[in-house]
mmCIF file of C-alpha atoms in Angstrom:
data_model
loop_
_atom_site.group_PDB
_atom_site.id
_atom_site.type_symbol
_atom_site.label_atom_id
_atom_site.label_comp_id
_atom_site.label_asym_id
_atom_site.label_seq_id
_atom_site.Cartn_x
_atom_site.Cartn_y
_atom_site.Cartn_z
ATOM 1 C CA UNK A 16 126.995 112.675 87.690
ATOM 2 C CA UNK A 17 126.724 114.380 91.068
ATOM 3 C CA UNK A 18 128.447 113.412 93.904
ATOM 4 C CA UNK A 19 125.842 112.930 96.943
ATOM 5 C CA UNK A 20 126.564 114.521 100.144
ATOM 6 C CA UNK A 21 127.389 112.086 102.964
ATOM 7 C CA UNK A 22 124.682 112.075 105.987
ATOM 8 C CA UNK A 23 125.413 112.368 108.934
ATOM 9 C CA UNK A 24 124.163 109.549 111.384
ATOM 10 C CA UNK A 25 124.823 109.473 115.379
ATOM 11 C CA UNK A 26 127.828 112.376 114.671
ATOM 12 C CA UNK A 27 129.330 109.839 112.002
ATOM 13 C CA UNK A 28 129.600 110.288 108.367
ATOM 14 C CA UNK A 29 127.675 107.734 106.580
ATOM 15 C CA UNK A 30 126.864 107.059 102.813
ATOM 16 C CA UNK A 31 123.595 106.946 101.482
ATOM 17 C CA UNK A 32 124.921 104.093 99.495
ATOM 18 C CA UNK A 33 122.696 100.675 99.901
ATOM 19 C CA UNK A 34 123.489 98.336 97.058
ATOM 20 C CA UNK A 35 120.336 95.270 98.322
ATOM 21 C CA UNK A 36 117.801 98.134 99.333
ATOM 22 C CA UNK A 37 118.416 100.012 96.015
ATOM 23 C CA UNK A 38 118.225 96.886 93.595
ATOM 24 C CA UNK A 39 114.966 95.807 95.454
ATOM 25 C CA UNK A 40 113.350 99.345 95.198
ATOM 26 C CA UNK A 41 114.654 99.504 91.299
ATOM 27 C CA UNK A 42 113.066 96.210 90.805
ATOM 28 C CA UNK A 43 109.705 97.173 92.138
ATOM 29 C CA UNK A 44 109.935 94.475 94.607
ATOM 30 C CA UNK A 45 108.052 96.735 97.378
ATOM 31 C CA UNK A 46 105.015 97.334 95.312
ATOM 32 C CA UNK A 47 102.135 95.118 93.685
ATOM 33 C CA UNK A 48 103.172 96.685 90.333
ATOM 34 C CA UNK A 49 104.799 92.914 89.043
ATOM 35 C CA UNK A 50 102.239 90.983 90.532
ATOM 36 C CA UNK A 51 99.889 92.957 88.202
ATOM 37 C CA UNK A 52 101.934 92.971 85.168
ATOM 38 C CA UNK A 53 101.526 89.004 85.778
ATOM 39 C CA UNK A 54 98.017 89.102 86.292
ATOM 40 C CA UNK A 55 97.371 90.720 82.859
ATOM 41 C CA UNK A 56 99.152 87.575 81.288
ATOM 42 C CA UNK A 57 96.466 85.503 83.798
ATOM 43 C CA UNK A 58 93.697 87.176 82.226
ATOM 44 C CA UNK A 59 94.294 86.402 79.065
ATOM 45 C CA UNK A 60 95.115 82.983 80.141
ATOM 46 C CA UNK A 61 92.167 82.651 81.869
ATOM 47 C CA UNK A 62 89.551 84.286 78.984
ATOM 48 C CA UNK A 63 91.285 81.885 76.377
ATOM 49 C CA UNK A 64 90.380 78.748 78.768
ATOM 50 C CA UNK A 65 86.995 79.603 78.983
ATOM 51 C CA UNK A 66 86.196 79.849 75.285
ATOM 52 C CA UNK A 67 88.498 76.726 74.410
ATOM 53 C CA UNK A 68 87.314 74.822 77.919
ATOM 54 C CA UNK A 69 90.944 73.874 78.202
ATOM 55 C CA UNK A 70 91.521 71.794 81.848
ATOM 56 C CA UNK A 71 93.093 73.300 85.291
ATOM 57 C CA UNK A 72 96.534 70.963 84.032
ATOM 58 C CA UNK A 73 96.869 72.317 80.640
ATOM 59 C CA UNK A 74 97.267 75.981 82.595
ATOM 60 C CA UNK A 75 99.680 75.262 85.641
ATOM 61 C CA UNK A 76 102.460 75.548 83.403
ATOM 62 C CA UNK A 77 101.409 78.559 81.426
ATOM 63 C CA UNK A 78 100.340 80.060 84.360
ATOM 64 C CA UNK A 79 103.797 79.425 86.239
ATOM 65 C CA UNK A 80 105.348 80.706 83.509
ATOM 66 C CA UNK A 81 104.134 83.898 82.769
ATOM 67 C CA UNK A 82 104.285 84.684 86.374
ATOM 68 C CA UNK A 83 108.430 84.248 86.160
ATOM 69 C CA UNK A 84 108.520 85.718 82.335
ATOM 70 C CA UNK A 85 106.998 88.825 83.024
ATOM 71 C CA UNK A 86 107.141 89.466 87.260
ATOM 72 C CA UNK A 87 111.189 89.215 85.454
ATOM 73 C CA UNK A 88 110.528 91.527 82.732
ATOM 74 C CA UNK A 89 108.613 93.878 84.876
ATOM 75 C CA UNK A 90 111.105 94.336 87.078
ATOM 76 C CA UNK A 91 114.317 94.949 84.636
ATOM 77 C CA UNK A 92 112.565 97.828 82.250
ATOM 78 C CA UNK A 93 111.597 99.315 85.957
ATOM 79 C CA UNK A 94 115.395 99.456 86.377
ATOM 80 C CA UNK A 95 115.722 100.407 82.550
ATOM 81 C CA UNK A 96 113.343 103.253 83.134
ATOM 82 C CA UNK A 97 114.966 104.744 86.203
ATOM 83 C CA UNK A 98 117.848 104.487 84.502
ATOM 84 C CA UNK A 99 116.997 106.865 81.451
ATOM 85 C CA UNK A 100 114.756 109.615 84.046
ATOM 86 C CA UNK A 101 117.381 109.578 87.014
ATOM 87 C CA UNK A 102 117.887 113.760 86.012
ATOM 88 C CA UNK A 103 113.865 113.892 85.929
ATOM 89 C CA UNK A 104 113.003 111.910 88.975
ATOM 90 C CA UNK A 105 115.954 114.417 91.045
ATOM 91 C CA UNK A 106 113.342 117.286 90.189
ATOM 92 C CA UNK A 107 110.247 115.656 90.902
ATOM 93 C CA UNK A 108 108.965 115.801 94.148
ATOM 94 C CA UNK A 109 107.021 112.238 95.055
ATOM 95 C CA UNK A 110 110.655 110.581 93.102
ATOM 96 C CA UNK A 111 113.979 112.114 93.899
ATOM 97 C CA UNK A 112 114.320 109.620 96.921
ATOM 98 C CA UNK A 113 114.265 106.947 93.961
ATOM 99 C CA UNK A 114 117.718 104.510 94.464
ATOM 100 C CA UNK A 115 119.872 106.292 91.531
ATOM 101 C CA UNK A 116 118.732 109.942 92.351
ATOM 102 C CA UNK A 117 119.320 109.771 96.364
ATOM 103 C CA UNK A 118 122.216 107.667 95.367
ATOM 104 C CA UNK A 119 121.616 104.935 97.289
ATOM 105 C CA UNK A 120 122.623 102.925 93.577
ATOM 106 C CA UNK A 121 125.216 103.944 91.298
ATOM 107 C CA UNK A 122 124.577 104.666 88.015
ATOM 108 C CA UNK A 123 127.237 101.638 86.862
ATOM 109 C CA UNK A 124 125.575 99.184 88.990
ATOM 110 C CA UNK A 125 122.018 100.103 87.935
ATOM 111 C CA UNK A 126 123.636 99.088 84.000
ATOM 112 C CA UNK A 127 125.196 95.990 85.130
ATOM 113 C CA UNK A 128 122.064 95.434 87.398
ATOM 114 C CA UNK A 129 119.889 95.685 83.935
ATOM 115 C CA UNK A 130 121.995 93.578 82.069
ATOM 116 C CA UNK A 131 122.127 90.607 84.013
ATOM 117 C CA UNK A 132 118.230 90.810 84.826
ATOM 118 C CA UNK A 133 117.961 90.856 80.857
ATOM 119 C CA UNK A 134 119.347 88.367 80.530
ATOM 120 C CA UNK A 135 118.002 86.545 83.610
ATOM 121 C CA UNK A 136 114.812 87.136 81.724
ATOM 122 C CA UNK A 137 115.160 85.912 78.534
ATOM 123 C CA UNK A 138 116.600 82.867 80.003
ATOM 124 C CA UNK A 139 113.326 82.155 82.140
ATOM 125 C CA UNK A 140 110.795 82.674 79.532
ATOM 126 C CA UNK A 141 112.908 80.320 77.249
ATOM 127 C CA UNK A 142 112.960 78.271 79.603
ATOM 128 C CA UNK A 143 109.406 77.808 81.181
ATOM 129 C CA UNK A 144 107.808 78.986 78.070
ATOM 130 C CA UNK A 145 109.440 77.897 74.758
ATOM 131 C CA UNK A 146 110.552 79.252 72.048
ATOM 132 C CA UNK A 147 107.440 80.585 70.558
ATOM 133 C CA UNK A 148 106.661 82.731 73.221
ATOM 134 C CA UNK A 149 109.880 83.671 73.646
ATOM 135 C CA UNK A 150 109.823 85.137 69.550
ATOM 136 C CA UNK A 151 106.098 86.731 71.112
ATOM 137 C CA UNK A 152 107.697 88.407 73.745
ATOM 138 C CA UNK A 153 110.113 90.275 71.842
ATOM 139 C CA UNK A 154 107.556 92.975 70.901
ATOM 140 C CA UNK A 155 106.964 93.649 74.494
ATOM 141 C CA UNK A 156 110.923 93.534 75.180
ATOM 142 C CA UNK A 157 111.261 95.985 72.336
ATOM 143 C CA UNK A 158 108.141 98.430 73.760
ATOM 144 C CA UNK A 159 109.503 98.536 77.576
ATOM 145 C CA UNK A 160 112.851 99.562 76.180
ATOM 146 C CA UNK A 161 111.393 102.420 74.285
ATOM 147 C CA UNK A 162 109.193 103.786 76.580
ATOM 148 C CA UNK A 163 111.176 105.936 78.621
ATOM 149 C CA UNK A 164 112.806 107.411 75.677
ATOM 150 C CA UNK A 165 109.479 108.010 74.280
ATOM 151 C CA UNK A 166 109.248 111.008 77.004
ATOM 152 C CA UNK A 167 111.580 112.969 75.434
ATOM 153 C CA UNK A 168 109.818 112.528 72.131
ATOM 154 C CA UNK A 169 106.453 112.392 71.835
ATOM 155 C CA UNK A 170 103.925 114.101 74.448
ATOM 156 C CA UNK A 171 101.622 110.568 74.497
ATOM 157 C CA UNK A 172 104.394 107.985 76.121
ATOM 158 C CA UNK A 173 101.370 106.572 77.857
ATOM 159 C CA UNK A 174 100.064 105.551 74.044
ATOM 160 C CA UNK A 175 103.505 103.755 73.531
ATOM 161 C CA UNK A 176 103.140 101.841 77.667
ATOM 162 C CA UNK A 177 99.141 101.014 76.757
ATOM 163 C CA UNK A 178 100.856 99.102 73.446
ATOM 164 C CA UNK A 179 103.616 97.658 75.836
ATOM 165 C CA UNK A 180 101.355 95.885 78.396
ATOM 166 C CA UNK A 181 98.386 95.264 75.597
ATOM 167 C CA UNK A 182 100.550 93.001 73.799
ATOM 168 C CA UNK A 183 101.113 91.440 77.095
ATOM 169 C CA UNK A 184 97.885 88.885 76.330
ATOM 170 C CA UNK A 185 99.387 87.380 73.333
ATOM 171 C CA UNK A 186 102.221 85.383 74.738
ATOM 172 C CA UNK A 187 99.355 83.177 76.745
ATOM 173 C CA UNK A 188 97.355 82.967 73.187
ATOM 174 C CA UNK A 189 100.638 81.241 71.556
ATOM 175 C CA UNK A 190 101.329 79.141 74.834
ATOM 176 C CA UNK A 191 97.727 77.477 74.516
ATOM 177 C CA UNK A 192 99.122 76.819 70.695
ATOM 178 C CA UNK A 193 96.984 78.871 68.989
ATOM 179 C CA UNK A 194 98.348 80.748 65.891
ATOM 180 C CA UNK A 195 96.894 83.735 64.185
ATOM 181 C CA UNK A 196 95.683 82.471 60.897
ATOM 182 C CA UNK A 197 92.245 82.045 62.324
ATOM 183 C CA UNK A 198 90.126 83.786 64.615
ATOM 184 C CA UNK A 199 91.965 86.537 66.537
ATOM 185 C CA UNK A 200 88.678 88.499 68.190
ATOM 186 C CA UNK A 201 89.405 87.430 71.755
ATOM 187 C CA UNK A 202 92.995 88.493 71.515
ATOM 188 C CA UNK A 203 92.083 91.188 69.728
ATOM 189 C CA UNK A 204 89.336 92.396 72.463
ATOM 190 C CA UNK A 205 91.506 91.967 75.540
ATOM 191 C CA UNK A 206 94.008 93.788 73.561
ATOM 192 C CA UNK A 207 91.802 96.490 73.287
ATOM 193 C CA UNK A 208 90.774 96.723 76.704
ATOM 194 C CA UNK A 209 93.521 96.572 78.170
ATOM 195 C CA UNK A 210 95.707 99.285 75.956
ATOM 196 C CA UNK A 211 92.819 101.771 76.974
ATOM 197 C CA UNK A 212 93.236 100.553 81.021
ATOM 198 C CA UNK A 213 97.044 101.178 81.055
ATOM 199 C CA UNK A 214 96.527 104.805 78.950
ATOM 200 C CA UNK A 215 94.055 105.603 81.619
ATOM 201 C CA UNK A 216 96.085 103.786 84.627
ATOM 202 C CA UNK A 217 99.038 105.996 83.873
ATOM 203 C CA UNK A 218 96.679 109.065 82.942
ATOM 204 C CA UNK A 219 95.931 108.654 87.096
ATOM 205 C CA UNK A 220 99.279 107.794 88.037
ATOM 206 C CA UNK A 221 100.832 110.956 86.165
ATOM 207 C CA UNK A 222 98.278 113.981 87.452
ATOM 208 C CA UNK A 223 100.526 113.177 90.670
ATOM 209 C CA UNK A 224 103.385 114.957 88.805
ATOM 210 C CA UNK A 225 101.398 117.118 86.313
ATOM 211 C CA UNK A 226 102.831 120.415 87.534
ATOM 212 C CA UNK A 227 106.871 118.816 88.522
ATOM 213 C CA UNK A 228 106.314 117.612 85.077
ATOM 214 C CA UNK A 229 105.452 120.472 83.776
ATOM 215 C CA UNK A 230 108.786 122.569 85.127
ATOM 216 C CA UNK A 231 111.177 119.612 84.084
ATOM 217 C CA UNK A 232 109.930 119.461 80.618
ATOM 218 C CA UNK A 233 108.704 115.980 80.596
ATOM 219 C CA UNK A 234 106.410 114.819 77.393
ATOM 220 C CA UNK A 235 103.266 113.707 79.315
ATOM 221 C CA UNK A 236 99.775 113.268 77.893
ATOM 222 C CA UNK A 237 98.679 114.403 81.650
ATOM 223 C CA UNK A 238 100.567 117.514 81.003
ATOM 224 C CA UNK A 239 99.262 117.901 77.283
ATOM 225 C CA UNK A 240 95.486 117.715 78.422
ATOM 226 C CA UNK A 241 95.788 120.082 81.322
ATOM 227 C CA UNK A 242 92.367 120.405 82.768
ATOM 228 C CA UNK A 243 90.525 118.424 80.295
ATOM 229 C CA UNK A 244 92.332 115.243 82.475
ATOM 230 C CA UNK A 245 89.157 113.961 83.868
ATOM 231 C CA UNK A 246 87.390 113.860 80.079
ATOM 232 C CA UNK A 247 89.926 111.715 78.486
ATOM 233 C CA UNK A 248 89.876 109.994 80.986
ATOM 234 C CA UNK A 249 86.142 109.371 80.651
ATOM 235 C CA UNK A 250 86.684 108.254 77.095
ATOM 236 C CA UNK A 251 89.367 105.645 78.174
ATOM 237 C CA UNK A 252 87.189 104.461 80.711
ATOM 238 C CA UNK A 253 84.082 103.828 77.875
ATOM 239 C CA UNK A 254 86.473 102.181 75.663
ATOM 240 C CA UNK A 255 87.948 99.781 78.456
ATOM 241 C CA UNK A 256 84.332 98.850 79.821
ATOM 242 C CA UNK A 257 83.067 98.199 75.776
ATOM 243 C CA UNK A 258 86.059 96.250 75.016
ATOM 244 C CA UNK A 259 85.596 93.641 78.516
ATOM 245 C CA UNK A 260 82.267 93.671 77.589
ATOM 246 C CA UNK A 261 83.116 92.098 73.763
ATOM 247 C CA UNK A 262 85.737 89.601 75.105
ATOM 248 C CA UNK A 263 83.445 88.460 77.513
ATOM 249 C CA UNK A 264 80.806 88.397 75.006
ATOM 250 C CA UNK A 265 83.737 86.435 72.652
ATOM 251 C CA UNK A 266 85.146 84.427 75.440
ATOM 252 C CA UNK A 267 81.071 82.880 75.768
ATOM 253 C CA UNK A 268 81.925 84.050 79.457
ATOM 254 C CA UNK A 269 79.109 82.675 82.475
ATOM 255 C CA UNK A 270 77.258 84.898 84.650
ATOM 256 C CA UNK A 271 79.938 84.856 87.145
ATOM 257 C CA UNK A 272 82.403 86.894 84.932
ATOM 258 C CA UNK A 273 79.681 88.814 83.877
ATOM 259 C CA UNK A 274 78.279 89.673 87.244
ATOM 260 C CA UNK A 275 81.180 89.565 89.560
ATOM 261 C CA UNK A 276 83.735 90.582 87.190
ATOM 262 C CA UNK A 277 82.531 93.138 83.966
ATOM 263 C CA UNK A 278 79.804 94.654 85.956
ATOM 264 C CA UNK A 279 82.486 95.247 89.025
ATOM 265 C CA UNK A 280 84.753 97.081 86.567
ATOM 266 C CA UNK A 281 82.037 99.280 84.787
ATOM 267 C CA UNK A 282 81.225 100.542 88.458
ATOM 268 C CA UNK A 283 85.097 101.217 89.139
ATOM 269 C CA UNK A 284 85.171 103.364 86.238
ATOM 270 C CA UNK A 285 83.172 106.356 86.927
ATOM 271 C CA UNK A 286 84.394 106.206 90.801
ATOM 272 C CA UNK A 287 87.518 105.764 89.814
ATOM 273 C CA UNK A 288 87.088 109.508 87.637
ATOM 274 C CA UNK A 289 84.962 111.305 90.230
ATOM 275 C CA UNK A 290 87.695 109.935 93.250
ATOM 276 C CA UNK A 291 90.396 111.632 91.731
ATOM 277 C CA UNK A 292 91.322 114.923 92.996
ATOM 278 C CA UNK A 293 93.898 117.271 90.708
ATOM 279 C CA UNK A 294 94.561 119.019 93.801
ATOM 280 C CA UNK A 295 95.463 116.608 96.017
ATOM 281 C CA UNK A 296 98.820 114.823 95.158
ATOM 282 C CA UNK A 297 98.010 111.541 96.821
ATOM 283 C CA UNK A 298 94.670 111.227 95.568
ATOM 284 C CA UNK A 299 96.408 110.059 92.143
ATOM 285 C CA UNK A 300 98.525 107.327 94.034
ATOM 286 C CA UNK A 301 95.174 105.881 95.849
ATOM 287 C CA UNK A 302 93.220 105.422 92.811
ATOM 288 C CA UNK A 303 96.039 104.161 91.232
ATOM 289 C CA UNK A 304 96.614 101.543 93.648
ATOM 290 C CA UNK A 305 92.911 100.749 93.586
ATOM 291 C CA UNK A 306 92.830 99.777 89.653
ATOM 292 C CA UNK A 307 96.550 98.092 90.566
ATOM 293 C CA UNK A 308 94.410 95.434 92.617
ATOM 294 C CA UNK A 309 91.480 95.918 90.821
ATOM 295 C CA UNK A 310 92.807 93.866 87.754
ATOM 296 C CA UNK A 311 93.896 91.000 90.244
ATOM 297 C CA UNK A 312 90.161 90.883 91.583
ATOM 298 C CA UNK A 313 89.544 90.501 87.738
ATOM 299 C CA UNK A 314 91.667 87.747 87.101
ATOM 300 C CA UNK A 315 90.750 86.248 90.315
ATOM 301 C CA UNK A 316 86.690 85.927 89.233
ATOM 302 C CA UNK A 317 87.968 84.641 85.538
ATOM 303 C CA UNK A 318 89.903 81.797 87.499
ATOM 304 C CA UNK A 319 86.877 80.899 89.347
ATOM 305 C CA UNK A 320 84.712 81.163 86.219
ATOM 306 C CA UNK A 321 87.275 78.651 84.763
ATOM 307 C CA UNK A 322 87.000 76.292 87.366
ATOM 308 C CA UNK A 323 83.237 76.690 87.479
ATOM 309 C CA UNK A 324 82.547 75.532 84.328
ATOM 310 C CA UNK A 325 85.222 72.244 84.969
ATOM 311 C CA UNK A 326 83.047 71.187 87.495
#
């Protein structure tokens, strides 16, 4: 590894070295990324209440819990992930300031870093969760550590992330104590929808480094669809929109939902497609950020279509 040249601050040599800074940027801990991870679990939480009209009490747990489980899990595979592209992000312009390619992390303290969050996280969602969900999060364990190998393999690694984060509402089916010898169509929907969100998601988030990509030689399915981008993305945004619309339908969701919430995220779609600007690095990042906060509006009208239907 590289040694990194020394700055030079005020006439003084000083190190670019900043073990707190680095572990909170490797953790995501400056971005809404883990507070949207958690709000997928919510969702799910939240559709599953309103088809089984399960109380405000029987959730605060759940709830609790999935917010530690996966804001944990989140932020470890981020460090796993930085971890496998450090030589990648060091080419790419919007990344090489990332902690382990500036250097303001060591490579050593990013592993030790990952292993203690690890098992930090297991430990939580054991804890606050049980051991049922713990044996349902394993999958998703198993996915995250995969996925940043997968760019070296295969030139869809968004396909194996959309499987990583869809499997992300089944953990709140298994909390409720539901099992999957019956019926599975909610699960099943949200699954569905929210596999073709994250494809698209990171579709947007990668045309940011489509050409860096390109010259570094990472496997992306922005860089495999060139200019046809914006129509697969179109098809990703059909599929998300038709699978809401069946777990809503499922769910035996209220007007609210409907109105507030499906009918919101139909209109995103197309805006979110015509927005986006190839040319224009940033544009990627905005949209991006939109959707980001676009599922917590989501989740936010399912909670109050939960409590609406308490009253």
């Amino acid at each position: 590894m590289a040694v990194q040249p020394k700055k030079q601050v005020a006439g003084k040599e000083a190190s670019p070295h900043n073990l707190v800074r680095g572990l909170w940027q490797l953790l995501r801990l400056h971005t809404v990324e883990g507070l949207s991870t958690a709000s997928i679990g919510w969702l799910a939480l939240f559709f599953y209440a309103i088809q089984q009209q399960i109380s405000w009490d029987a959730l605060r747990g759940t709830f609790l819990g999935i917010f530690a489980s996966y804001g944990a899990t989140h932020g470890v595979f981020c460090i796993w992930n930085d971890i496998c592209d450090r030589d990648f992000d060091g080419q790419v312009a919007r990344t090489r300031k990332r902690p382990l390619p500036s250097g303001m992390v060591t490579l050593l303290e990013a592993i030790i870093a990952f292993i203690v969050g690890l098992l930090t996280t297991l430990a939580v969602t054991y804890t606050m969760l049980g051991e049922r969900v713990t044996w349902t999060m394993v999958p998703i364990w198993g996915l995250s550590f995969l996925y940043p190998l997968c760019k070296r393999a295969i030139w869809a690694p968004q396909a194996v992330l959309g499987l990583t984060m869809a499997s992300c509402v089944l953990p709140p089916w298994v909390a409720l104590g539901n099992d999957y010898d019956g019926s599975i169509a909610l699960p099943a929907s949200l699954f569905g929808a929210i596999f073709s969100w994250l494809v698209y998601l990171d579709l947007i988030y990668a045309s940011q480094d489509r050409f860096d990509d390109e010259k570094a030689g990472v496997k992306s399915l922005a860089v495999f669809l060139g200019d046809n981008l914006k129509a697969g993305l179109t098809v990703l945004g059909v599929a998300q929109i038709a699978f809401f619309a069946r777990a809503a339908t499922d769910a035996a969701a209220g007007g609210c939902l409907w109105i507030l919430g499906i009918l919101a995220w139909t209109i995103s779609v197309p805006w979110s497609i015509l927005s986006l600007d190839q040319r224009d690095r940033k544009s990627g990042g905005r949209i991006f950020l939109f959707n980001a906060v676009l599922v917590l509006y989501l989740t936010a009208v399912a909670a109050v279509e939960v409590w609406m239907s308490r009253r």
